[in-house]
GROMACS .gro file of C-alpha atoms in nm:
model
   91
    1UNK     CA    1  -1.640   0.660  -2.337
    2UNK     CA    2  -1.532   0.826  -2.673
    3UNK     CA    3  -1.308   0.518  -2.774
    4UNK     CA    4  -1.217   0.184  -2.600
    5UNK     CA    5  -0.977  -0.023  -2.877
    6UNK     CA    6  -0.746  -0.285  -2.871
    7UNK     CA    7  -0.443  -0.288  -3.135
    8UNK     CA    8  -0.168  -0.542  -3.202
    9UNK     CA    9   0.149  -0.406  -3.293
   10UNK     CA   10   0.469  -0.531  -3.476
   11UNK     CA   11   0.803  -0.414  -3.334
   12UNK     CA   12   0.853  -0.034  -3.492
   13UNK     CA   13   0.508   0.002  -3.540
   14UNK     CA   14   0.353   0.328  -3.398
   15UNK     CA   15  -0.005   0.413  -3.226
   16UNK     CA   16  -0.075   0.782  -3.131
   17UNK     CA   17  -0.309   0.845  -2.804
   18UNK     CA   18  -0.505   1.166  -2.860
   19UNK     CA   19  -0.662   1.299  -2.556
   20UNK     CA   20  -0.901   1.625  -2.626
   21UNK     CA   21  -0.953   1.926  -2.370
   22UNK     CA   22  -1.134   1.808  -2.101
   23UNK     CA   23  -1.068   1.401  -2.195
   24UNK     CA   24  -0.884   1.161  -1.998
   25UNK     CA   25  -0.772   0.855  -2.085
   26UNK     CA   26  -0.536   0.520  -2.072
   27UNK     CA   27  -0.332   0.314  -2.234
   28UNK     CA   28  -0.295  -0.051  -2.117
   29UNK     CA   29   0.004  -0.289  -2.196
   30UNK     CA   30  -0.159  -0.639  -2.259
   31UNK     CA   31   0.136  -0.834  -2.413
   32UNK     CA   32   0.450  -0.726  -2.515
   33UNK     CA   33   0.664  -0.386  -2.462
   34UNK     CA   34   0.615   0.015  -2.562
   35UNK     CA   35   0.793   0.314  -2.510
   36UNK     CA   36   0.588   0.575  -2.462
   37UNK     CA   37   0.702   0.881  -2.499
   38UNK     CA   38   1.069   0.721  -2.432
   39UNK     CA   39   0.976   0.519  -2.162
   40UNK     CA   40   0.987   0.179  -2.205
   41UNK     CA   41   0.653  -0.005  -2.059
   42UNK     CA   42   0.607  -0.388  -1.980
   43UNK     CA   43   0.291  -0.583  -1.976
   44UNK     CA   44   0.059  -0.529  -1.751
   45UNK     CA   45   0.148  -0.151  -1.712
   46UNK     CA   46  -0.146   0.090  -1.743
   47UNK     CA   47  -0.063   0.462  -1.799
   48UNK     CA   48  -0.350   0.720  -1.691
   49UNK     CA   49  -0.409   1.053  -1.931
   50UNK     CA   50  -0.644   1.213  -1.635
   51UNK     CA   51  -0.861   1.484  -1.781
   52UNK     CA   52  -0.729   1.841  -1.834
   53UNK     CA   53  -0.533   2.002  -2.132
   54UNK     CA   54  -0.527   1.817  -2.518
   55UNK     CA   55  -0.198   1.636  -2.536
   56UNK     CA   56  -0.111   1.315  -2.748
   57UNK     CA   57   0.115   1.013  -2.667
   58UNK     CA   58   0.343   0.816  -2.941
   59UNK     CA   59   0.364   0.467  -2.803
   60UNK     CA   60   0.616   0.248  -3.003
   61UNK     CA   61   0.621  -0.140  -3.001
   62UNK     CA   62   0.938  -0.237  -2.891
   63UNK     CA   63   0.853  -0.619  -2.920
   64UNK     CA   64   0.511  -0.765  -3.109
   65UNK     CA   65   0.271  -0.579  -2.805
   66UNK     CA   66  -0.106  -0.595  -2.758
   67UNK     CA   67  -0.237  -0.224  -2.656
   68UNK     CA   68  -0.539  -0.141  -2.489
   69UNK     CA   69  -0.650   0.220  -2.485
   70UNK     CA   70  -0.974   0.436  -2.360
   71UNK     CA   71  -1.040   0.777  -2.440
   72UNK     CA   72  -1.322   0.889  -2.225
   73UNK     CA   73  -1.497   1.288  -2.125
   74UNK     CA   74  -1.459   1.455  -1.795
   75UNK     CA   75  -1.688   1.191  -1.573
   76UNK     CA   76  -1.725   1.318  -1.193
   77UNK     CA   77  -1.370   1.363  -1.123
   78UNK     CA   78  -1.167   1.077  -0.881
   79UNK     CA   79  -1.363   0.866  -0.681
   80UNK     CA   80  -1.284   0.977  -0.300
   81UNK     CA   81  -1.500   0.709  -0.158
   82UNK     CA   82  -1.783   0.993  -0.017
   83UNK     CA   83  -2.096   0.933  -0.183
   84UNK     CA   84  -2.188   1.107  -0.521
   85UNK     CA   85  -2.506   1.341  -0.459
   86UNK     CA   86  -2.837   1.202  -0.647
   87UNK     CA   87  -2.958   1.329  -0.942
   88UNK     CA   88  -3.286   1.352  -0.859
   89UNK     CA   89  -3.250   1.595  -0.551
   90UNK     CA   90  -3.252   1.289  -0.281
   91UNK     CA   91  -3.018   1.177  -0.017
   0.00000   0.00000   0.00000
């Protein structure tokens, strides 16, 4: 994990998600309402930034809002419930 924060926001105020090439990421809604990117999000709404391309996301408090947001590499990719191979050669 590259970042895990929490901000508060006032209504107007602005907090800018940058993912890197080959991060992923989220944003969770604690309290309040964003828009992100023009879409308005309540609490308890998680967006996912899975890894790939760099992008950035403008979330913008729409009422006072508590934001949670991770920034994180690559990892192993999503979890398809098949057993990750051992490090150490074994089974």
């Amino acid at each position: 994990i590259r970042l895990f924060a929490e901000s508060r926001l006032d209504p107007g105020d602005r907090l800018e998600v940058s993912i890197a090439d080959g991060e992923g990421g989220l944003a969770n809604v604690r309290e309040g309402r964003v828009a992100i990117d023009g879409t308005s999000l309540d609490a308890g709404t998680t967006v996912i930034f899975p890894p790939g391309a760099p992008r950035t996301a403008l979330l913008r408090a729409t009422q006072p809002s508590r934001i949670v947001r991770v920034v994180h590499g690559s990892g192993q990719g999503f979890v398809t419930g098949e057993p990750m191979p051992r490090r150490d050669g074994g089974t």
